[in-house]
Amino acid sequence: MAAPRPYPFPPEYRSPGPMNDAATPARYDFASAEPRWQQAWDAQDCFKVPDVPDGSRPKYYVLEMFPYPSGKIHMGHVRNYTLGDVVARYKRARGHQVLHPMGWDAFGLPAENAARERGVHPAAWTYQNIATMRAELKRMGLSLEWDREFATCDPSYYGQQQKLFLDFLQAGLVERKESWVNWDPVDHTVLANEQVIDGRGWRSGAPVEKKKLSQWFFSITKYAPELLAALETLDRWPERVKLMQANWIGRSEGARVRFPLATPVAGHESVEVFTTRPDTLFGMSFLAVAAEHPLAAAAAEANPEIAAFIAEVRALGTSEAAIEQAEKRGIDTGLRVAHPFIEGATFPVWIANFVLMEYGTGAIFGCPSGDQRDLDFARKYGLPVPPVILPPGEDPASFAIGRTAYTDEGTLYNSGFLDGLGTAEGKRAAIDALEAKGAGTGVVNWRLRDWGVSRQRYWGCPIPVIHCEACGTVPVPADQLPVTLPEDVDFSKPGNPLDHHPAWKHVACPQCGAAARRETDTFDTFVDSSWYFARFTAPKAATPLVAEAANGWLPVDQYIGGIEHAILHLLYSRFFTRALHGMGQLGTPEPFAGLFTQGMVQHASYKAQDGRWLAPDEVDVAADGSATDKATGLAVTVSRNDKMSKSKRNTIDPGAIIDHYGADTARWFILSDNPPDRDMEWTESGVSGASRFTQRLWRLVNNAADGLPPPGAVPAEGAARALRRATHRTIQAVTEALESFSFNVAVARIHEFANAIEQGAAEDGAARREALEAVARLVSPMMPHLAEELWSMLRPGAGLVANLPWLEAEEALTRADSLTLAVQVLGKLRATIEVPVGTDEATVFALAEAEENVQRAIAGRPIRKRIHVPGRIVNFVV
RNA sequence: GCGGGCGUGGCGGAAUGGUAGACGCAUGGGCCUUAAAAGCCCCCGUCCUCAGGGAUGUACGGGUUCGAGUCCCGUCGCCCGCACCA
């Protein structure tokens, strides 16, 4: 692991150390305060809740996506857990019983990479990382209940997961099917998509091949209709995430059409195609199948050119993005199919690299005039483009398709019996005709595929199955679980260490007792993260779930994590929950009632002229943002908005930040910088600004604390009114901002409030105490340590802010007695007027019209219309 | 390529269809200090100005409205996901 980098802090922000040095003004000493308050929370078990909510207060389950233990925490974690902690502390103050646990998504590839590269055992590497990261998280002052912690690589967790797998098997939700993997022919290893770079294996550099393997699948497609329909019930999910999921599930109505082959090939009499546009069948120009389609294989047998083309397509790997971005290419098989409607006509069968075997039937009919991809393909290979849809207002004699297909609705023509019909009627009529002829049927197709969970890797949860020659695949009996990973594994050979372990896989068949073989594949790590949120409700139970605990706490009220998980992790978790609900193990069909997706954390990156990436402490940044290399003095290319990454060396270590500024400063800066759902940029000046504000608040209280009247004093009327109004309006505004995840706005309101307190120096002492106590309590979800420190100065010995209820604004004190109205003429601002609350409309118009600027803008023209939006605006139309 | 999102001063951003730029950061000027640090105060979209104001401005081009950063259509740029990274 890389040594921690020094951080280029200005010397003035180092921890001030012991105070009461007469020569320097007193400062807030976060370095001693933060651990002190963390101990105080621990000592009182502030964040502990029972396994079953006791009903004394409403329950609230706050969960952030648990981290992968990669080594150290990064700023993305700090942002994620700060957001969650604000919610957890705020909800707790609002009187909820808050469950807020933490654990580790601990299986995965990086541990195996570390084992191969450095000879560390994956378990040792993982648990060491967990220890480091746990210590770092604890320093952040999060209101977590650490007693519930677990790692998914603990046998006590993955053993329970194996039990769930047996339940899924029993429920008919598991299947064994063949599917394609990326195969590295040199390393003899299955590659993850991220390990395929430009079609080559990342270590060997060899062109990847696609290989078919028999693998385990969860039947998520059985739940496709439910998963789609239930999106509507998720009213506290971002619309964009629901949209992405709906598109991913991809329900589409269309038809399956059977095209008879002119001459049967290798036992194939026909090709079946799925289409959402059966109305355009008369616009057919060709038929195309995927390279993995059986017909393609049959055609390749007699033709080496076709075989070469298929091999080329295979070399693209299994990533859909790579396949679809490749240049659209194809090859004519020489086969021809008959048309279901056009008597005697036949069309060529092509193999095309953009047709996906996984979608529909792995074959399409090409209608170039109505589909852009088909058109590009037809133009490239000189195939005909018969137009069949006439856009509204076009003349059939002159309308022609050029470089752009017409994909919208219109009137069918050149289409035999469909002529004159619109798009919707055309679809219906075409399906009716197909069904009457026995050439096809109307169907609903789903884009969603079953979830392949087999991985040929060591560091994952063993799939508890035994393969027996006589009995087939036999589940490991529940009383023989968990199937644990062997510890003595050899990573010097490529491939799956479980597979070449000398003893582990050799077992007796549980059914017949004959020699049999353990499944050596392990689960996709998405399985681990598909139920951990439920396990947190009873993390040590001897069964996967405990009904009262799970049903008492679930669903998660607020789930927080990165937008990059918008589809897969969230959809798999929804599927798992629904499946467990169906088996009667969970009371809720949906895992996450509320979802918030945060943006990424970025930092400027610096590239020297010779192409090396420079770390932030290796450059001098000038006021105008330009930078030079400290070592060479040469100018450096600065790029903002770069995702923090080790390769660009622009990561900032949260541990170093906490050392130098304290956890509260880091939290405050992260919250203040921008709205939490957007990407944020970590800047040095931003953190130091946040640090100054913590000192300013502390000073504000420290300077005032001695001169305040005792708690309970009643503020006087009159002079104190302005400050009291500021206090109660701030309570109102911060509360609203916290409720709506506008944490940056909450920060702004607290800044304004601090300004107001400073300006109100001569005010009534009781009002001042009220204001300062409000500050301490309002910042507490965001800067919990500073809040405790301020509170202890204001109310020595009065207990913890963490145990206080949230402040309520007094409505009467928030009202103003006059308001400012904008006066516009023709929608342009010309003046503002100050009127007492409750002024009637006629008076408002008269006052507005009397303004000198307004008169000038009206310029003697008659007023046609007067608009008054009470409390906002007056507009004169002339 | 397909699906989703975002775009407002030098920077991060604020703004129930109703005063665009709150609040913060940076820069500049000033106070304090022997000096620095810390702290405090002022200015701060652009252009014009008779110093009252005026024009213009929310990626770009259109539209709806008394009124558009906000709603609608199109274009451009950037970001996320694409099923074996987590």
JSON list of C-alpha atoms in Angstrom, two decimals, chain A residues 447-608:
[
{"chain": "A", "resi": 447, "resn": "ARG", "atom": "CA", "xyz": [-35.34, -6.46, -22.11]},
{"chain": "A", "resi": 448, "resn": "LEU", "atom": "CA", "xyz": [-34.46, -7.70, -18.61]},
{"chain": "A", "resi": 449, "resn": "ARG", "atom": "CA", "xyz": [-32.43, -10.91, -18.60]},
{"chain": "A", "resi": 450, "resn": "ASP", "atom": "CA", "xyz": [-32.07, -13.50, -15.88]},
{"chain": "A", "resi": 451, "resn": "TRP", "atom": "CA", "xyz": [-29.36, -12.75, -13.38]},
{"chain": "A", "resi": 452, "resn": "GLY", "atom": "CA", "xyz": [-26.24, -14.88, -13.88]},
{"chain": "A", "resi": 453, "resn": "VAL", "atom": "CA", "xyz": [-24.61, -15.32, -10.47]},
{"chain": "A", "resi": 454, "resn": "SER", "atom": "CA", "xyz": [-21.80, -17.82, -11.12]},
{"chain": "A", "resi": 455, "resn": "ARG", "atom": "CA", "xyz": [-18.26, -16.48, -10.89]},
{"chain": "A", "resi": 456, "resn": "GLN", "atom": "CA", "xyz": [-15.15, -18.57, -11.47]},
{"chain": "A", "resi": 457, "resn": "ARG", "atom": "CA", "xyz": [-13.34, -17.00, -8.51]},
{"chain": "A", "resi": 458, "resn": "TYR", "atom": "CA", "xyz": [-12.07, -17.82, -5.03]},
{"chain": "A", "resi": 459, "resn": "TRP", "atom": "CA", "xyz": [-12.97, -14.71, -3.00]},
{"chain": "A", "resi": 460, "resn": "GLY", "atom": "CA", "xyz": [-16.75, -15.04, -2.96]},
{"chain": "A", "resi": 461, "resn": "CYS", "atom": "CA", "xyz": [-19.51, -17.02, -1.30]},
{"chain": "A", "resi": 462, "resn": "PRO", "atom": "CA", "xyz": [-19.37, -20.70, -2.37]},
{"chain": "A", "resi": 463, "resn": "ILE", "atom": "CA", "xyz": [-22.49, -21.82, -4.19]},
{"chain": "A", "resi": 464, "resn": "PRO", "atom": "CA", "xyz": [-23.74, -24.68, -1.98]},
{"chain": "A", "resi": 465, "resn": "VAL", "atom": "CA", "xyz": [-24.27, -27.37, -4.60]},
{"chain": "A", "resi": 466, "resn": "ILE", "atom": "CA", "xyz": [-22.66, -30.72, -5.34]},
{"chain": "A", "resi": 467, "resn": "HIS", "atom": "CA", "xyz": [-22.42, -32.28, -8.79]},
{"chain": "A", "resi": 468, "resn": "CYS", "atom": "CA", "xyz": [-22.94, -36.04, -8.82]},
{"chain": "A", "resi": 469, "resn": "GLU", "atom": "CA", "xyz": [-22.59, -38.29, -11.87]},
{"chain": "A", "resi": 470, "resn": "ALA", "atom": "CA", "xyz": [-25.65, -40.26, -10.86]},
{"chain": "A", "resi": 471, "resn": "CYS", "atom": "CA", "xyz": [-27.89, -37.72, -9.13]},
{"chain": "A", "resi": 472, "resn": "GLY", "atom": "CA", "xyz": [-27.07, -34.57, -11.11]},
{"chain": "A", "resi": 473, "resn": "THR", "atom": "CA", "xyz": [-26.82, -31.31, -9.19]},
{"chain": "A", "resi": 474, "resn": "VAL", "atom": "CA", "xyz": [-27.64, -31.83, -5.53]},
{"chain": "A", "resi": 475, "resn": "PRO", "atom": "CA", "xyz": [-28.03, -28.93, -3.07]},
{"chain": "A", "resi": 476, "resn": "VAL", "atom": "CA", "xyz": [-25.84, -29.15, 0.03]},
{"chain": "A", "resi": 477, "resn": "PRO", "atom": "CA", "xyz": [-28.21, -30.13, 2.88]},
{"chain": "A", "resi": 478, "resn": "ALA", "atom": "CA", "xyz": [-28.95, -27.23, 5.24]},
{"chain": "A", "resi": 479, "resn": "ASP", "atom": "CA", "xyz": [-27.37, -29.01, 8.21]},
{"chain": "A", "resi": 480, "resn": "GLN", "atom": "CA", "xyz": [-24.05, -29.19, 6.34]},
{"chain": "A", "resi": 481, "resn": "LEU", "atom": "CA", "xyz": [-23.87, -25.42, 5.87]},
{"chain": "A", "resi": 482, "resn": "PRO", "atom": "CA", "xyz": [-21.92, -23.26, 5.77]},
{"chain": "A", "resi": 483, "resn": "VAL", "atom": "CA", "xyz": [-19.73, -24.41, 2.93]},
{"chain": "A", "resi": 484, "resn": "THR", "atom": "CA", "xyz": [-16.63, -22.44, 3.90]},
{"chain": "A", "resi": 485, "resn": "LEU", "atom": "CA", "xyz": [-13.77, -21.39, 1.69]},
{"chain": "A", "resi": 486, "resn": "PRO", "atom": "CA", "xyz": [-10.54, -23.35, 2.14]},
{"chain": "A", "resi": 487, "resn": "GLU", "atom": "CA", "xyz": [-7.76, -21.18, 3.52]},
{"chain": "A", "resi": 488, "resn": "ASP", "atom": "CA", "xyz": [-4.82, -22.90, 1.85]},
{"chain": "A", "resi": 489, "resn": "VAL", "atom": "CA", "xyz": [-5.11, -21.69, -1.70]},
{"chain": "A", "resi": 490, "resn": "ASP", "atom": "CA", "xyz": [-2.59, -21.22, -4.43]},
{"chain": "A", "resi": 491, "resn": "PHE", "atom": "CA", "xyz": [-2.70, -18.03, -6.49]},
{"chain": "A", "resi": 492, "resn": "SER", "atom": "CA", "xyz": [0.45, -18.76, -8.48]},
{"chain": "A", "resi": 493, "resn": "LYS", "atom": "CA", "xyz": [-1.58, -20.48, -11.21]},
{"chain": "A", "resi": 494, "resn": "PRO", "atom": "CA", "xyz": [-4.14, -18.56, -13.26]},
{"chain": "A", "resi": 495, "resn": "GLY", "atom": "CA", "xyz": [-7.79, -19.58, -13.01]},
{"chain": "A", "resi": 496, "resn": "ASN", "atom": "CA", "xyz": [-9.98, -20.39, -10.05]},
{"chain": "A", "resi": 497, "resn": "PRO", "atom": "CA", "xyz": [-8.00, -21.60, -6.99]},
{"chain": "A", "resi": 498, "resn": "LEU", "atom": "CA", "xyz": [-11.05, -23.48, -5.75]},
{"chain": "A", "resi": 499, "resn": "ASP", "atom": "CA", "xyz": [-10.98, -25.51, -8.94]},
{"chain": "A", "resi": 500, "resn": "HIS", "atom": "CA", "xyz": [-7.35, -26.57, -8.61]},
{"chain": "A", "resi": 501, "resn": "HIS", "atom": "CA", "xyz": [-7.37, -27.02, -4.84]},
{"chain": "A", "resi": 502, "resn": "PRO", "atom": "CA", "xyz": [-6.26, -30.63, -4.23]},
{"chain": "A", "resi": 503, "resn": "ALA", "atom": "CA", "xyz": [-9.01, -31.68, -1.82]},
{"chain": "A", "resi": 504, "resn": "TRP", "atom": "CA", "xyz": [-11.74, -29.11, -1.34]},
{"chain": "A", "resi": 505, "resn": "LYS", "atom": "CA", "xyz": [-14.02, -30.02, -4.21]},
{"chain": "A", "resi": 506, "resn": "HIS", "atom": "CA", "xyz": [-13.92, -33.77, -3.68]},
{"chain": "A", "resi": 507, "resn": "VAL", "atom": "CA", "xyz": [-16.91, -34.78, -1.55]},
{"chain": "A", "resi": 508, "resn": "ALA", "atom": "CA", "xyz": [-19.44, -37.54, -1.23]},
{"chain": "A", "resi": 509, "resn": "CYS", "atom": "CA", "xyz": [-22.83, -36.99, -2.87]},
{"chain": "A", "resi": 510, "resn": "PRO", "atom": "CA", "xyz": [-25.32, -36.16, -0.12]},
{"chain": "A", "resi": 511, "resn": "GLN", "atom": "CA", "xyz": [-27.91, -38.29, -1.88]},
{"chain": "A", "resi": 512, "resn": "CYS", "atom": "CA", "xyz": [-26.17, -41.49, -3.00]},
{"chain": "A", "resi": 513, "resn": "GLY", "atom": "CA", "xyz": [-22.87, -41.23, -1.19]},
{"chain": "A", "resi": 514, "resn": "ALA", "atom": "CA", "xyz": [-20.81, -41.77, -4.34]},
{"chain": "A", "resi": 515, "resn": "ALA", "atom": "CA", "xyz": [-17.75, -39.64, -5.06]},
{"chain": "A", "resi": 516, "resn": "ALA", "atom": "CA", "xyz": [-18.93, -36.28, -6.30]},
{"chain": "A", "resi": 517, "resn": "ARG", "atom": "CA", "xyz": [-17.64, -32.79, -7.01]},
{"chain": "A", "resi": 518, "resn": "ARG", "atom": "CA", "xyz": [-18.39, -29.53, -5.21]},
{"chain": "A", "resi": 519, "resn": "GLU", "atom": "CA", "xyz": [-19.48, -26.54, -7.26]},
{"chain": "A", "resi": 520, "resn": "THR", "atom": "CA", "xyz": [-16.34, -24.43, -7.49]},
{"chain": "A", "resi": 521, "resn": "ASP", "atom": "CA", "xyz": [-18.07, -21.27, -8.70]},
{"chain": "A", "resi": 522, "resn": "THR", "atom": "CA", "xyz": [-18.83, -18.57, -6.16]},
{"chain": "A", "resi": 523, "resn": "PHE", "atom": "CA", "xyz": [-21.60, -15.97, -6.11]},
{"chain": "A", "resi": 524, "resn": "ASP", "atom": "CA", "xyz": [-21.56, -12.63, -7.86]},
{"chain": "A", "resi": 525, "resn": "THR", "atom": "CA", "xyz": [-20.91, -10.09, -5.08]},
{"chain": "A", "resi": 526, "resn": "PHE", "atom": "CA", "xyz": [-24.17, -8.36, -5.97]},
{"chain": "A", "resi": 527, "resn": "VAL", "atom": "CA", "xyz": [-25.83, -11.31, -4.21]},
{"chain": "A", "resi": 528, "resn": "ASP", "atom": "CA", "xyz": [-24.05, -10.34, -0.97]},
{"chain": "A", "resi": 529, "resn": "SER", "atom": "CA", "xyz": [-25.36, -6.78, -1.19]},
{"chain": "A", "resi": 530, "resn": "SER", "atom": "CA", "xyz": [-28.92, -7.81, -2.08]},
{"chain": "A", "resi": 531, "resn": "TRP", "atom": "CA", "xyz": [-29.98, -8.62, 1.47]},
{"chain": "A", "resi": 532, "resn": "TYR", "atom": "CA", "xyz": [-27.39, -7.10, 3.84]},
{"chain": "A", "resi": 533, "resn": "PHE", "atom": "CA", "xyz": [-29.85, -4.32, 4.75]},
{"chain": "A", "resi": 534, "resn": "ALA", "atom": "CA", "xyz": [-32.19, -7.00, 6.14]},
{"chain": "A", "resi": 535, "resn": "ARG", "atom": "CA", "xyz": [-29.41, -8.85, 7.95]},
{"chain": "A", "resi": 536, "resn": "PHE", "atom": "CA", "xyz": [-28.50, -5.65, 9.85]},
{"chain": "A", "resi": 537, "resn": "THR", "atom": "CA", "xyz": [-31.78, -5.98, 11.75]},
{"chain": "A", "resi": 538, "resn": "ALA", "atom": "CA", "xyz": [-30.57, -9.24, 13.35]},
{"chain": "A", "resi": 539, "resn": "PRO", "atom": "CA", "xyz": [-26.88, -9.51, 12.43]},
{"chain": "A", "resi": 540, "resn": "LYS", "atom": "CA", "xyz": [-25.98, -12.40, 14.71]},
{"chain": "A", "resi": 541, "resn": "ALA", "atom": "CA", "xyz": [-29.04, -14.61, 14.32]},
{"chain": "A", "resi": 542, "resn": "ALA", "atom": "CA", "xyz": [-28.66, -18.32, 13.52]},
{"chain": "A", "resi": 543, "resn": "THR", "atom": "CA", "xyz": [-31.17, -17.95, 10.70]},
{"chain": "A", "resi": 544, "resn": "PRO", "atom": "CA", "xyz": [-30.70, -15.53, 7.78]},
{"chain": "A", "resi": 545, "resn": "LEU", "atom": "CA", "xyz": [-33.51, -13.31, 9.03]},
{"chain": "A", "resi": 546, "resn": "VAL", "atom": "CA", "xyz": [-35.56, -12.90, 12.17]},
{"chain": "A", "resi": 547, "resn": "ALA", "atom": "CA", "xyz": [-39.09, -12.01, 11.18]},
{"chain": "A", "resi": 548, "resn": "GLU", "atom": "CA", "xyz": [-39.91, -9.62, 14.05]},
{"chain": "A", "resi": 549, "resn": "ALA", "atom": "CA", "xyz": [-36.66, -7.72, 13.66]},
{"chain": "A", "resi": 550, "resn": "ALA", "atom": "CA", "xyz": [-36.74, -7.50, 9.87]},
{"chain": "A", "resi": 551, "resn": "ASN", "atom": "CA", "xyz": [-40.41, -6.61, 9.71]},
{"chain": "A", "resi": 552, "resn": "GLY", "atom": "CA", "xyz": [-40.04, -4.15, 12.55]},
{"chain": "A", "resi": 553, "resn": "TRP", "atom": "CA", "xyz": [-37.31, -2.17, 10.84]},
{"chain": "A", "resi": 554, "resn": "LEU", "atom": "CA", "xyz": [-37.79, -2.66, 7.12]},
{"chain": "A", "resi": 555, "resn": "PRO", "atom": "CA", "xyz": [-38.17, -1.06, 4.69]},
{"chain": "A", "resi": 556, "resn": "VAL", "atom": "CA", "xyz": [-35.13, 1.19, 4.93]},
{"chain": "A", "resi": 557, "resn": "ASP", "atom": "CA", "xyz": [-36.60, 4.67, 5.32]},
{"chain": "A", "resi": 558, "resn": "GLN", "atom": "CA", "xyz": [-33.66, 6.48, 3.78]},
{"chain": "A", "resi": 559, "resn": "TYR", "atom": "CA", "xyz": [-31.07, 4.77, 1.62]},
{"chain": "A", "resi": 560, "resn": "ILE", "atom": "CA", "xyz": [-28.14, 6.84, 0.38]},
{"chain": "A", "resi": 561, "resn": "GLY", "atom": "CA", "xyz": [-25.52, 6.01, -2.19]},
{"chain": "A", "resi": 562, "resn": "GLY", "atom": "CA", "xyz": [-24.00, 6.72, -5.56]},
{"chain": "A", "resi": 563, "resn": "ILE", "atom": "CA", "xyz": [-26.00, 7.17, -8.74]},
{"chain": "A", "resi": 564, "resn": "GLU", "atom": "CA", "xyz": [-23.80, 4.54, -10.38]},
{"chain": "A", "resi": 565, "resn": "HIS", "atom": "CA", "xyz": [-25.86, 1.92, -8.52]},
{"chain": "A", "resi": 566, "resn": "ALA", "atom": "CA", "xyz": [-29.13, 3.24, -9.95]},
{"chain": "A", "resi": 567, "resn": "ILE", "atom": "CA", "xyz": [-29.85, 0.06, -11.86]},
{"chain": "A", "resi": 568, "resn": "LEU", "atom": "CA", "xyz": [-28.05, -3.16, -10.94]},
{"chain": "A", "resi": 569, "resn": "HIS", "atom": "CA", "xyz": [-27.61, -3.13, -7.16]},
{"chain": "A", "resi": 570, "resn": "LEU", "atom": "CA", "xyz": [-30.98, -1.52, -6.53]},
{"chain": "A", "resi": 571, "resn": "LEU", "atom": "CA", "xyz": [-32.83, -3.79, -8.94]},
{"chain": "A", "resi": 572, "resn": "TYR", "atom": "CA", "xyz": [-31.22, -6.95, -7.54]},
{"chain": "A", "resi": 573, "resn": "SER", "atom": "CA", "xyz": [-32.06, -5.85, -3.99]},
{"chain": "A", "resi": 574, "resn": "ARG", "atom": "CA", "xyz": [-35.64, -5.18, -5.04]},
{"chain": "A", "resi": 575, "resn": "PHE", "atom": "CA", "xyz": [-35.80, -8.65, -6.61]},
{"chain": "A", "resi": 576, "resn": "PHE", "atom": "CA", "xyz": [-34.36, -10.34, -3.50]},
{"chain": "A", "resi": 577, "resn": "THR", "atom": "CA", "xyz": [-36.80, -8.53, -1.23]},
{"chain": "A", "resi": 578, "resn": "ARG", "atom": "CA", "xyz": [-39.73, -9.42, -3.45]},
{"chain": "A", "resi": 579, "resn": "ALA", "atom": "CA", "xyz": [-38.65, -13.05, -3.61]},
{"chain": "A", "resi": 580, "resn": "LEU", "atom": "CA", "xyz": [-38.24, -13.25, 0.19]},
{"chain": "A", "resi": 581, "resn": "HIS", "atom": "CA", "xyz": [-41.60, -11.53, 0.54]},
{"chain": "A", "resi": 582, "resn": "GLY", "atom": "CA", "xyz": [-43.11, -14.16, -1.75]},
{"chain": "A", "resi": 583, "resn": "MET", "atom": "CA", "xyz": [-41.62, -16.94, 0.42]},
{"chain": "A", "resi": 584, "resn": "GLY", "atom": "CA", "xyz": [-43.10, -15.34, 3.52]},
{"chain": "A", "resi": 585, "resn": "GLN", "atom": "CA", "xyz": [-39.72, -14.40, 4.99]},
{"chain": "A", "resi": 586, "resn": "LEU", "atom": "CA", "xyz": [-40.21, -10.64, 4.74]},
{"chain": "A", "resi": 587, "resn": "GLY", "atom": "CA", "xyz": [-43.27, -8.51, 5.30]},
{"chain": "A", "resi": 588, "resn": "THR", "atom": "CA", "xyz": [-42.31, -5.81, 2.81]},
{"chain": "A", "resi": 589, "resn": "PRO", "atom": "CA", "xyz": [-42.06, -6.26, -0.95]},
{"chain": "A", "resi": 590, "resn": "GLU", "atom": "CA", "xyz": [-39.74, -3.26, -1.36]},
{"chain": "A", "resi": 591, "resn": "PRO", "atom": "CA", "xyz": [-36.43, -2.78, 0.48]},
{"chain": "A", "resi": 592, "resn": "PHE", "atom": "CA", "xyz": [-35.94, 0.99, 0.22]},
{"chain": "A", "resi": 593, "resn": "ALA", "atom": "CA", "xyz": [-38.84, 3.37, 0.80]},
{"chain": "A", "resi": 594, "resn": "GLY", "atom": "CA", "xyz": [-36.66, 6.46, 0.29]},
{"chain": "A", "resi": 595, "resn": "LEU", "atom": "CA", "xyz": [-33.62, 6.74, -1.93]},
{"chain": "A", "resi": 596, "resn": "PHE", "atom": "CA", "xyz": [-31.12, 9.54, -2.34]},
{"chain": "A", "resi": 597, "resn": "THR", "atom": "CA", "xyz": [-28.35, 9.37, -4.92]},
{"chain": "A", "resi": 598, "resn": "GLN", "atom": "CA", "xyz": [-25.28, 11.48, -4.28]},
{"chain": "A", "resi": 599, "resn": "GLY", "atom": "CA", "xyz": [-22.82, 12.87, -6.83]},
{"chain": "A", "resi": 600, "resn": "MET", "atom": "CA", "xyz": [-19.14, 12.03, -7.11]},
{"chain": "A", "resi": 601, "resn": "VAL", "atom": "CA", "xyz": [-16.26, 13.84, -5.43]},
{"chain": "A", "resi": 602, "resn": "GLN", "atom": "CA", "xyz": [-13.77, 15.37, -7.82]},
{"chain": "A", "resi": 603, "resn": "HIS", "atom": "CA", "xyz": [-10.52, 17.25, -7.53]},
{"chain": "A", "resi": 604, "resn": "ALA", "atom": "CA", "xyz": [-8.37, 19.19, -9.93]},
{"chain": "A", "resi": 605, "resn": "SER", "atom": "CA", "xyz": [-5.69, 17.03, -11.54]},
{"chain": "A", "resi": 606, "resn": "TYR", "atom": "CA", "xyz": [-2.24, 18.17, -12.64]},
{"chain": "A", "resi": 607, "resn": "LYS", "atom": "CA", "xyz": [-0.29, 16.87, -15.60]},
{"chain": "A", "resi": 608, "resn": "ALA", "atom": "CA", "xyz": [3.33, 17.79, -16.16]}
]
